[in-house]
Amino acid sequence: MINIDAKSHVRGESVYLDDIPLLEGTLFACVYDSQVAHGKLKSVDISEAKQCAGVVKIILAKDLKGENQIGGILPDEPLLADEEVHFCGMPIAIVVAETDEQARHAVKKIKAEIETLEIITDERIAFEKGSLIAPPKKFVMGDTEKAFKDCEHIFEGQTYSNGQEHLYIETQGAYTIPSEQGGIKVYSSTQGPTAVQKAISKVTGLPWHQIEVDVTRLGGGFGGKEDQANAWACICAVATQLTKKPVKYSLHRMEDMRMTGKRHPYSADYKIGLDKDLKIIAYEAVFYQNAGASCDLSLPVLERTLFHCTNSYFIPNVMATAYSCKTHLPPNTAFRGFGGPQGMFVIESAIAHAAEKLGVDKAEIQQKNLLQNDDEFPYGQKVVSEAEQSWHQADHKFDFNRLKSEAEEFNSSSKYFKKGVSLMPICFGISFTNTRMNQARSLVHVYLDGSVAVSTGAVEMGQGVNTKILQVAADIFSLSQERVKVHTTNTLRIANTSPTAASAGADLNGHATRIACEKILERIKKVASEVLEVNSEEISLRDGMVFIGNSPTEMTWVKLLEKCYEKRISLSEHGHYAPPGINFDWSTAKGHPFAYHVFGTAIIGVTVDCLRGTYEIDYVKACHDFGKTMNTAVDLGQIEGGIVQGIGWMTMEEVFYDGQGRLRSNALSTYKIPDVYSVPKEIDILPLETSRENLAIMNSKAVGEPPLMYGIGAYFAIREAVKAFNQNNFLQFDAPFTAEKVLMNLYKNQSN
Ligand code: MTE
Ligand code: LUZ
Ligand code: MOS
């Protein structure tokens, strides 16, 4: 089944925030933001801006009717700066004007007097100064201190991985409309409609039932709208509350890049110990996360770094510690993988370090330490492992040795181009690590014309979740896809939603839809059995017809619905789903947090141009654990997109703040994401063959985030190619591996 949005996307008919027709009298908001990363806000002069044409209102922190607070996890984030500013880009004032241009013009006339205070942009410096978001988190298994004594080889080092700009095609934005009795209807480009509702409630003082949030779809979120859509919706809502007019704000790209947080940069220390057979016996890591100026989602991101700090490997003795360091950057936030990729980069670096010093192939160490069934993760959960299976099936299909010797042969006869190959196994846990967030609801209406309307808490952001939900309903009722419509995500139809995140959107909302549809189906079948005078178990629905056993009857789906109505049987249901068997206890740092894990093994090949430092990704070939995919095209799209985004993070995207905390990579001219020329020339995905049952919807495992981590392999493949050219250099583990860094490393300590 094709993605249900495919046609309207191609025709430009899909509706995003900026496509919503505006009501007459709509006003436009624009934010005046701090140009200083840390300082005392002495005064704000709005006198000149107030006089500008079209300006209706200028809102400062003191004007808010509710609390000046939008922190979702810790209350440490004001909507508008009050006494201090904490990052460049922090909103100080909201200008509301009759047109977008007028609002933007007036913003330029505002002046703020700020007394600069000490600016910290580096996570290690923040750590040294004791500037932490919260006390550290720690995972311990076995006894590393004792185990290191028995190790044959021990290696220690440092790594750094930089942040990443989400660069969703649709920037952040919101449109708010006053409704009766002081309520507000909100259109928001958010992954979390309830999060928006809650934040607006805080800053306006309105109860949740006065706030309706509606989301049709996003032009991408990638985690950047899990929490950070709230501010813009709050800004519009506050303006609507104070002016009683509809208010819209759709950020310009440079505003978005400057004012919103990104993937967390991490610095880390590692210590890895191996025995003489290359088994990893002990591993210690200390992570320093650059949280930015407030908590946002930094703490759960930090936790997921710990959950994934051993990637696909079993290590009996582990001690991992993680610090969330507070700096004067925009608050960093969720980004596909949610801290997991940052943890996995460190263990991969430690293994590469060991392999290079021992003169063995990195893949040999990786393979020897893959998770086996019933091994235990450092957090206590027992593994249901596909790690070895995916490795072997990938090897069988793609022949790792052939690919490696092809590269070696090429290198032996090529002076200025070198190839590198690397293997990247992945293991990613599916569920919000905060157990209570793993729940979802779905509202299903069957109409008397035979059509079906479904609403869930899932937000469509290009990942195809609505297509999957539609498939669930169509499958259960055995209807053609035209008879089912998945509607907007709306807090009046579905309450108390978790954000669409953690790759769990399709699972949670798909199961909730399944439950709602199954309940309706059961009632309908009972009516059919009464009318047709047979047992309910003998009734089935197939392609819009009622069957008894294997024989069709005269009864159509629509006729049957008519009978249900006559008998006054409800054709609507509100399904609720909560995955069973998950728990986690932070007092012991043990539990069973994940419904299941997604595995896979990729082999990545690159070619480096050793005169220019540039590189091309020749191929990514992977055996990936889909469980049993319910939509091959959607899932392949997710894999391709995830791989390219992961490669971008690891190789070319360089977020750059200067010492004053100003974002210098603040536009597409200074921040480079993969384009059509830099994507892998070949992506070849082999589905893992497995018949294991899992908790995923229709056994189709979550696919949103895991493939991003194959991109880490590109970093190590480039490293191999650089080493083939320059053997005199032990490279730092410093991502992204930009062409500039590649060039420097090709000639570092090099005599020729
Ligand atoms: N794919 C597209 N096209 N756009 C997106 O914004 N977000 C990713 C992933 N794939 C994203 C995407 C992230 S961060 C997550 S968590 C999942 O989709 C969320 O959707 P799911 O839970 O339905 O997989
Ligand atoms: N968001 C969240 C997430 O709140 N908790 C998670 O565990 C998570 N994991 C991945 C992506 N977003
Ligand atoms: Mo995705 S980082 O869970 O939105």
Tab-separated table of C-alpha atoms and ligand atoms in Angstrom, residues 168 191 218-224 226 334-338 458-466 468 499-507 637-638 642 645 702-705, ligand 1:
chain	number	residue	atom	x	y	z
A	168	TYR	CA	12.816	19.918	9.285
A	191	GLN	CA	4.908	16.260	17.766
A	218	LEU	CA	4.351	18.293	10.094
A	219	GLY	CA	6.933	18.920	7.430
A	220	GLY	CA	9.300	16.922	9.600
A	221	GLY	CA	9.983	16.953	13.307
A	222	PHE	CA	12.870	14.556	13.952
A	223	GLY	CA	12.503	15.212	17.684
A	224	GLY	CA	12.871	18.984	17.272
A	226	GLU	CA	8.724	16.975	20.675
A	334	ALA	CA	15.308	15.358	21.262
A	335	PHE	CA	16.785	14.320	17.936
A	336	ARG	CA	16.221	10.965	16.228
A	337	GLY	CA	17.941	8.431	18.464
A	338	PHE	CA	17.523	10.604	21.567
A	458	ALA	CA	-0.134	10.008	16.634
A	459	VAL	CA	1.253	12.941	14.675
A	460	GLU	CA	2.102	12.431	11.018
A	461	MET	CA	5.480	14.018	10.269
A	462	GLY	CA	6.414	12.199	7.101
A	463	GLN	CA	7.183	8.894	8.777
A	464	GLY	CA	3.979	7.298	7.499
A	465	VAL	CA	2.292	6.634	10.829
A	466	ASN	CA	-1.145	7.522	9.451
A	468	LYS	CA	0.100	2.326	9.112
A	499	PRO	CA	4.306	12.945	21.942
A	500	THR	CA	4.811	10.986	18.754
A	501	ALA	CA	8.346	9.982	19.529
A	502	ALA	CA	10.633	7.176	20.660
A	503	SER	CA	9.734	5.420	17.366
A	504	ALA	CA	6.709	4.146	19.250
A	505	GLY	CA	4.028	6.157	17.457
A	506	ALA	CA	2.824	3.406	15.163
A	507	ASP	CA	3.035	0.710	17.842
A	637	GLY	CA	11.887	5.172	3.199
A	638	GLN	CA	12.509	5.428	6.932
A	642	GLY	CA	17.596	7.606	8.766
A	645	GLN	CA	20.564	11.751	8.444
A	702	ALA	CA	9.414	0.300	14.976
A	703	VAL	CA	11.658	1.741	12.297
A	704	GLY	CA	11.765	5.513	12.891
A	705	GLU	CA	15.007	5.958	14.784
B	1	MTE	N1	10.551	10.534	9.280
B	1	MTE	C1	10.173	11.679	8.683
B	1	MTE	N2	9.925	11.661	7.362
B	1	MTE	N3	10.047	12.841	9.377
B	1	MTE	C2	10.311	12.896	10.731
B	1	MTE	O1	10.184	13.962	11.341
B	1	MTE	N4	11.018	11.651	12.743
B	1	MTE	C3	11.764	10.505	13.228
B	1	MTE	C4	11.233	9.220	12.606
B	1	MTE	N5	11.151	9.349	11.182
B	1	MTE	C5	10.723	11.698	11.392
B	1	MTE	C6	10.802	10.522	10.598
B	1	MTE	C7	11.705	10.365	14.678
B	1	MTE	S1	12.769	11.271	15.604
B	1	MTE	C8	10.842	9.496	15.285
B	1	MTE	S2	10.840	9.293	16.952
B	1	MTE	C9	9.882	8.698	14.525
B	1	MTE	O2	9.936	8.979	13.127
B	1	MTE	C10	8.478	8.991	15.050
B	1	MTE	O3	7.497	8.350	14.358
B	1	MTE	P1	7.041	6.846	14.700
B	1	MTE	O4	6.998	6.719	16.173
B	1	MTE	O5	5.727	6.769	14.062
B	1	MTE	O6	8.079	5.975	14.083
